[in-house]
Amino acid sequence: MSAFLKYEQHEHVVTLTMNEPQRRNPLTGNSAVPEFLEAVARIEADPSVRAVVITGAGPAFCAGGDVKAMLQQASGEREGLQIRQDYRSGIQKLPLALFNLEVPLIAAINGPAIGAGLDLACMCDIRIAASSATFAESFVKLGIIPGDGGAWLLPRIVGLSRASEMSFTGMTLDAETALQWGLVSRVVEPENLLGTAMDIAAKIVANPPYAVRLTKRLLREGLHTRLDTLLEMSAAFQALSHQTADHREAVTAFIERRKPVFTRAHID
């Protein structure tokens, strides 16, 4: 990995730290997107990875877009169709990559998550906030719209009414309000943030990795598919799960009243 994204792995957990604190870890005007895509490809190719924690260095989680870089787009130097293609070949690849990643993602939100930074948090499966964190879907304040999938992600997390209120006003939520609205599942003191995220990750990786990956896929598909279609997928995934060594180990360990040992994420 290069300058923006710090990639660290301890046993089965990868921590991705956005590491441009002097600029509040923006996702544009730098190499953030290609580095995230590289990290996703690396995780997908490594079956030892069973959970991922995403956080930010410094006081901010992610400031979203680089406002100074937006001046070039507002100057009229580039045609609208060129800017459209920049989005499609740039930041819009990020929600697709993270949404389709089968390994569970935990956002450890250490500070402000603004604009695309909030949307990045929404791309994760679990969101934990430090008490100092703040949240804003603030694109409208700059005269633009959520260009990275926020209009799809946010309503599915907090509901259409609250997502509309956040998106139309650009309002900022504190951590406690974010907890009440279901935007995050826990609020902890800043010094406990990474420890809490790692505790949750440890509970995830203690389970059979193949079953965890397929469960995440079903949850994701359930956001936009019909019940009968999801049931068909569930039947197929269950048939695959029954053929794994980890399933046999889990059942055997339960019967023998011992702790199971899971080592494989594939079918025998």
CSV table of C-alpha atoms in Angstrom, one decimal:
chain,number,residue,atom,x,y,z
A,1,MET,CA,0.0,0.0,0.0
A,2,SER,CA,1.1,3.6,-0.5
A,3,ALA,CA,0.6,6.9,1.2
A,4,PHE,CA,-3.2,7.2,1.8
A,5,LEU,CA,-4.3,3.8,3.0
A,6,LYS,CA,-2.4,1.8,5.7
A,7,TYR,CA,-3.0,-1.9,5.4
A,8,GLU,CA,-2.3,-4.0,8.6
A,9,GLN,CA,-3.2,-7.6,9.3
A,10,HIS,CA,-3.3,-9.3,12.7
A,11,GLU,CA,-4.3,-13.0,12.4
A,12,HIS,CA,-7.6,-12.9,10.6
A,13,VAL,CA,-8.4,-9.2,10.9
A,14,VAL,CA,-7.3,-6.5,8.5
A,15,THR,CA,-7.3,-2.9,9.6
A,16,LEU,CA,-7.4,-0.2,6.9
A,17,THR,CA,-6.5,3.2,8.2
A,18,MET,CA,-7.0,6.3,6.0
A,19,ASN,CA,-3.8,8.1,6.7
A,20,GLU,CA,-3.9,11.7,5.4
A,21,PRO,CA,-4.9,13.4,8.7
A,22,GLN,CA,-3.6,16.8,7.7
A,23,ARG,CA,-6.3,16.9,5.0
A,24,ARG,CA,-8.9,15.0,7.2
A,25,ASN,CA,-8.6,11.9,5.0
A,26,PRO,CA,-10.5,12.9,1.9
A,27,LEU,CA,-11.5,10.4,-0.8
A,28,THR,CA,-10.9,12.7,-3.8
A,29,GLY,CA,-7.9,14.7,-5.0
A,30,ASN,CA,-5.6,11.9,-4.0
A,31,SER,CA,-5.0,8.1,-4.5
A,32,ALA,CA,-7.7,7.0,-2.0
A,33,VAL,CA,-10.0,5.2,-4.4
A,34,PRO,CA,-7.4,3.2,-6.3
A,35,GLU,CA,-5.8,2.3,-3.0
A,36,PHE,CA,-9.1,1.1,-1.5
A,37,LEU,CA,-9.7,-0.9,-4.7
A,38,GLU,CA,-6.3,-2.5,-4.4
A,39,ALA,CA,-7.0,-3.3,-0.8
A,40,VAL,CA,-10.3,-4.9,-1.7
A,41,ALA,CA,-8.6,-7.1,-4.3
A,42,ARG,CA,-5.9,-8.1,-1.9
A,43,ILE,CA,-8.5,-9.1,0.7
A,44,GLU,CA,-10.6,-11.0,-1.8
A,45,ALA,CA,-7.5,-13.0,-2.8
A,46,ASP,CA,-6.6,-13.8,0.8
A,47,PRO,CA,-8.8,-16.5,2.4
A,48,SER,CA,-7.1,-15.9,5.8
A,49,VAL,CA,-8.9,-12.5,6.1
A,50,ARG,CA,-12.2,-12.9,7.9
A,51,ALA,CA,-13.0,-9.3,9.0
A,52,VAL,CA,-12.0,-5.8,8.1
A,53,VAL,CA,-11.9,-2.6,10.2
A,54,ILE,CA,-11.9,0.8,8.5
A,55,THR,CA,-10.9,3.9,10.4
A,56,GLY,CA,-9.2,7.2,10.0
A,57,ALA,CA,-5.9,8.6,11.3
A,58,GLY,CA,-6.0,11.9,13.2
A,59,PRO,CA,-9.1,13.7,14.5
A,60,ALA,CA,-11.3,13.0,11.5
A,61,PHE,CA,-12.7,9.7,10.0
A,62,CYS,CA,-13.2,11.1,6.5
A,63,ALA,CA,-13.9,14.6,5.2
A,64,GLY,CA,-15.4,13.2,2.0
A,65,GLY,CA,-14.4,15.2,-1.2
A,66,ASP,CA,-11.6,17.6,-1.5
A,67,VAL,CA,-13.4,20.9,-1.7
A,68,LYS,CA,-10.4,22.7,-3.3
A,69,ALA,CA,-10.4,20.1,-6.1
A,70,MET,CA,-14.0,20.9,-6.8
A,71,LEU,CA,-13.1,24.4,-7.9
A,72,GLN,CA,-11.7,22.9,-11.1
A,73,GLN,CA,-15.0,21.2,-11.9
A,74,ALA,CA,-16.9,24.4,-11.1
A,75,SER,CA,-14.7,26.5,-13.3
A,76,GLY,CA,-16.2,25.1,-16.6
A,77,GLU,CA,-12.8,23.9,-17.8
A,78,ARG,CA,-14.2,20.3,-18.1
A,79,GLU,CA,-17.4,19.3,-19.8
A,80,GLY,CA,-20.2,17.8,-17.8
A,81,LEU,CA,-19.8,14.5,-19.7
A,82,GLN,CA,-16.2,14.3,-18.8
A,83,ILE,CA,-17.0,14.9,-15.1
A,84,ARG,CA,-19.7,12.2,-15.3
A,85,GLN,CA,-17.1,9.7,-16.6
A,86,ASP,CA,-14.7,10.7,-13.8
A,87,TYR,CA,-17.3,9.7,-11.3
A,88,ARG,CA,-18.1,6.5,-13.0
A,89,SER,CA,-14.4,5.5,-13.4
A,90,GLY,CA,-13.4,6.9,-10.0
A,91,ILE,CA,-15.3,7.1,-6.7
A,92,GLN,CA,-18.3,5.2,-7.9
A,93,LYS,CA,-16.2,2.1,-8.1
A,94,LEU,CA,-15.7,2.3,-4.3
A,95,PRO,CA,-19.3,1.5,-3.2
A,96,LEU,CA,-19.5,-1.4,-5.7
A,97,ALA,CA,-16.3,-2.9,-4.5
A,98,LEU,CA,-17.1,-2.6,-0.8
A,99,PHE,CA,-20.7,-3.7,-1.2
A,100,ASN,CA,-19.7,-6.8,-3.1
A,101,LEU,CA,-16.9,-7.7,-0.7
A,102,GLU,CA,-18.0,-10.9,1.2
A,103,VAL,CA,-15.7,-10.2,4.2
A,104,PRO,CA,-17.6,-8.2,6.9
A,105,LEU,CA,-16.6,-4.6,7.2
A,106,ILE,CA,-16.6,-2.6,10.5
A,107,ALA,CA,-16.3,1.2,10.4
A,108,ALA,CA,-14.6,2.5,13.5
A,109,ILE,CA,-15.6,6.2,13.1
A,110,ASN,CA,-13.2,8.2,15.2
A,111,GLY,CA,-14.3,11.7,14.2
A,112,PRO,CA,-16.3,13.6,11.6
A,113,ALA,CA,-17.7,11.5,8.7
A,114,ILE,CA,-18.8,14.1,6.2
A,115,GLY,CA,-20.3,13.8,2.7
A,116,ALA,CA,-18.6,10.9,1.0
A,117,GLY,CA,-17.0,10.1,4.3
A,118,LEU,CA,-20.5,9.3,5.7
A,119,ASP,CA,-21.3,7.3,2.6
A,120,LEU,CA,-18.1,5.3,3.1
A,121,ALA,CA,-19.2,4.5,6.6
A,122,CYS,CA,-22.6,3.4,5.2
A,123,MET,CA,-20.8,1.1,2.8
A,124,CYS,CA,-19.7,-0.9,5.8
A,125,ASP,CA,-21.8,-3.6,7.5
A,126,ILE,CA,-21.3,-2.4,11.1
A,127,ARG,CA,-20.7,1.2,12.3
A,128,ILE,CA,-19.2,2.0,15.7
A,129,ALA,CA,-18.7,5.7,16.7
A,130,ALA,CA,-16.5,7.5,19.1
A,131,SER,CA,-18.4,9.9,21.2
A,132,SER,CA,-16.5,12.7,19.4
A,133,ALA,CA,-17.8,11.6,16.0
A,134,THR,CA,-20.1,13.7,13.9
A,135,PHE,CA,-22.1,12.8,10.7
A,136,ALA,CA,-23.4,14.9,7.8
A,137,GLU,CA,-24.8,14.1,4.4
A,138,SER,CA,-23.7,17.6,3.4
A,139,PHE,CA,-23.5,17.6,-0.4
A,140,VAL,CA,-26.3,20.1,-0.7
A,141,LYS,CA,-24.3,22.6,1.2
A,142,LEU,CA,-21.9,22.7,-1.7
A,143,GLY,CA,-24.6,22.7,-4.3
A,144,ILE,CA,-24.1,19.1,-5.4
A,145,ILE,CA,-25.7,15.8,-4.8
A,146,PRO,CA,-24.5,12.5,-3.3
A,147,GLY,CA,-22.5,11.2,-6.2
A,148,ASP,CA,-21.2,8.0,-4.6
A,149,GLY,CA,-24.3,6.0,-3.7
A,150,GLY,CA,-25.4,7.8,-0.6
A,151,ALA,CA,-28.9,8.3,-1.9
A,152,TRP,CA,-29.2,4.5,-2.1
A,153,LEU,CA,-27.3,3.6,1.1
A,154,LEU,CA,-28.5,6.1,3.7
A,155,PRO,CA,-32.3,5.5,3.4
A,156,ARG,CA,-31.7,1.8,3.9
A,157,ILE,CA,-30.0,2.5,7.2
A,158,VAL,CA,-32.0,5.3,8.8
A,159,GLY,CA,-35.2,5.3,6.7
A,160,LEU,CA,-36.4,7.6,4.0
A,161,SER,CA,-37.7,10.4,6.2
A,162,ARG,CA,-34.5,10.8,8.2
A,163,ALA,CA,-32.3,10.3,5.2
A,164,SER,CA,-34.3,13.0,3.4
A,165,GLU,CA,-33.9,15.4,6.4
A,166,MET,CA,-30.1,14.8,6.5
A,167,SER,CA,-29.8,15.1,2.7
A,168,PHE,CA,-32.0,18.2,2.2
A,169,THR,CA,-30.7,20.2,5.1
A,170,GLY,CA,-27.1,19.0,5.3
A,171,MET,CA,-27.5,18.9,9.0
A,172,THR,CA,-24.8,17.5,11.3
A,173,LEU,CA,-25.6,14.7,13.7
A,174,ASP,CA,-23.7,14.0,16.9
A,175,ALA,CA,-22.8,10.5,17.9
A,176,GLU,CA,-25.7,10.0,20.3
A,177,THR,CA,-28.3,11.1,17.7
A,178,ALA,CA,-26.6,8.8,15.2
A,179,LEU,CA,-27.1,6.0,17.7
A,180,GLN,CA,-30.8,6.9,18.3
A,181,TRP,CA,-31.4,7.0,14.5
A,182,GLY,CA,-29.7,3.6,13.9
A,183,LEU,CA,-26.9,5.1,11.8
A,184,VAL,CA,-24.4,3.5,14.2
A,185,SER,CA,-24.9,0.5,16.5
A,186,ARG,CA,-22.6,1.6,19.4
A,187,VAL,CA,-21.0,4.8,20.8
A,188,VAL,CA,-17.9,4.5,22.9
A,189,GLU,CA,-15.2,6.7,24.3
A,190,PRO,CA,-12.5,7.6,21.8
A,191,GLU,CA,-9.9,5.6,23.6
A,192,ASN,CA,-12.1,2.5,23.4
A,193,LEU,CA,-13.1,2.7,19.8
A,194,LEU,CA,-10.5,0.4,18.1
A,195,GLY,CA,-10.6,-2.0,21.0
A,196,THR,CA,-14.4,-2.3,20.6
A,197,ALA,CA,-14.1,-2.7,16.9
A,198,MET,CA,-11.5,-5.5,17.4
A,199,ASP,CA,-13.7,-7.2,19.9
A,200,ILE,CA,-16.5,-7.4,17.4
A,201,ALA,CA,-14.2,-8.5,14.7
A,202,ALA,CA,-12.9,-11.3,17.0
A,203,LYS,CA,-16.5,-12.5,17.6
A,204,ILE,CA,-17.0,-12.6,13.8
A,205,VAL,CA,-13.8,-14.5,13.0
A,206,ALA,CA,-14.6,-17.0,15.7
A,207,ASN,CA,-17.4,-18.3,13.4
A,208,PRO,CA,-17.0,-20.5,10.3
A,209,PRO,CA,-15.7,-18.0,7.6
A,210,TYR,CA,-17.6,-19.6,4.7
A,211,ALA,CA,-20.9,-19.3,6.6
A,212,VAL,CA,-20.1,-15.7,7.5
A,213,ARG,CA,-19.4,-14.7,3.9
A,214,LEU,CA,-22.6,-16.3,2.6
A,215,THR,CA,-24.6,-14.7,5.4
A,216,LYS,CA,-23.3,-11.3,4.4
A,217,ARG,CA,-24.2,-12.0,0.8
A,218,LEU,CA,-27.7,-12.9,1.7
A,219,LEU,CA,-28.1,-9.8,3.8
A,220,ARG,CA,-26.9,-7.6,1.0
A,221,GLU,CA,-29.1,-9.3,-1.6
A,222,GLY,CA,-32.1,-9.0,0.7
A,223,LEU,CA,-31.9,-5.2,0.4
A,224,HIS,CA,-33.1,-5.3,-3.2
A,225,THR,CA,-34.6,-8.7,-4.0
A,226,ARG,CA,-37.9,-10.4,-3.6
A,227,LEU,CA,-38.5,-12.9,-0.7
A,228,ASP,CA,-39.0,-15.9,-3.0
A,229,THR,CA,-35.7,-15.1,-4.9
A,230,LEU,CA,-33.9,-14.7,-1.6
A,231,LEU,CA,-35.3,-18.1,-0.4
A,232,GLU,CA,-34.0,-19.8,-3.5
A,233,MET,CA,-30.5,-18.3,-2.9
A,234,SER,CA,-30.7,-19.3,0.7
A,235,ALA,CA,-31.5,-22.9,-0.3
A,236,ALA,CA,-28.5,-23.0,-2.6
A,237,PHE,CA,-26.2,-21.4,-0.1
A,238,GLN,CA,-27.4,-23.7,2.6
A,239,ALA,CA,-26.7,-26.7,0.4
A,240,LEU,CA,-23.1,-25.4,-0.1
A,241,SER,CA,-22.7,-24.8,3.6
A,242,HIS,CA,-23.6,-28.3,4.5
A,243,GLN,CA,-20.7,-29.6,2.4
A,244,THR,CA,-18.0,-27.6,4.2
A,245,ALA,CA,-15.5,-28.9,6.6
A,246,ASP,CA,-16.3,-26.1,9.0
A,247,HIS,CA,-19.9,-27.2,9.2
A,248,ARG,CA,-18.9,-30.7,10.1
A,249,GLU,CA,-16.4,-29.3,12.7
A,250,ALA,CA,-19.1,-27.0,14.2
A,251,VAL,CA,-21.6,-29.9,14.6
A,252,THR,CA,-18.9,-32.3,15.9
A,253,ALA,CA,-17.6,-29.7,18.4
A,254,PHE,CA,-21.2,-29.0,19.6
A,255,ILE,CA,-21.8,-32.7,20.2
A,256,GLU,CA,-18.5,-33.2,21.9
A,257,ARG,CA,-18.9,-30.0,23.9
A,258,ARG,CA,-15.6,-28.5,22.9
A,259,LYS,CA,-14.5,-25.3,21.2
A,260,PRO,CA,-14.5,-25.7,17.4
A,261,VAL,CA,-11.5,-24.9,15.3
A,262,PHE,CA,-12.3,-23.4,11.9
A,263,THR,CA,-9.5,-23.4,9.3
A,264,ARG,CA,-11.2,-23.3,5.9
A,265,ALA,CA,-13.3,-20.9,3.9
A,266,HIS,CA,-14.0,-23.2,1.0
A,267,ILE,CA,-15.9,-26.3,0.1
A,268,ASP,CA,-14.3,-29.7,0.3
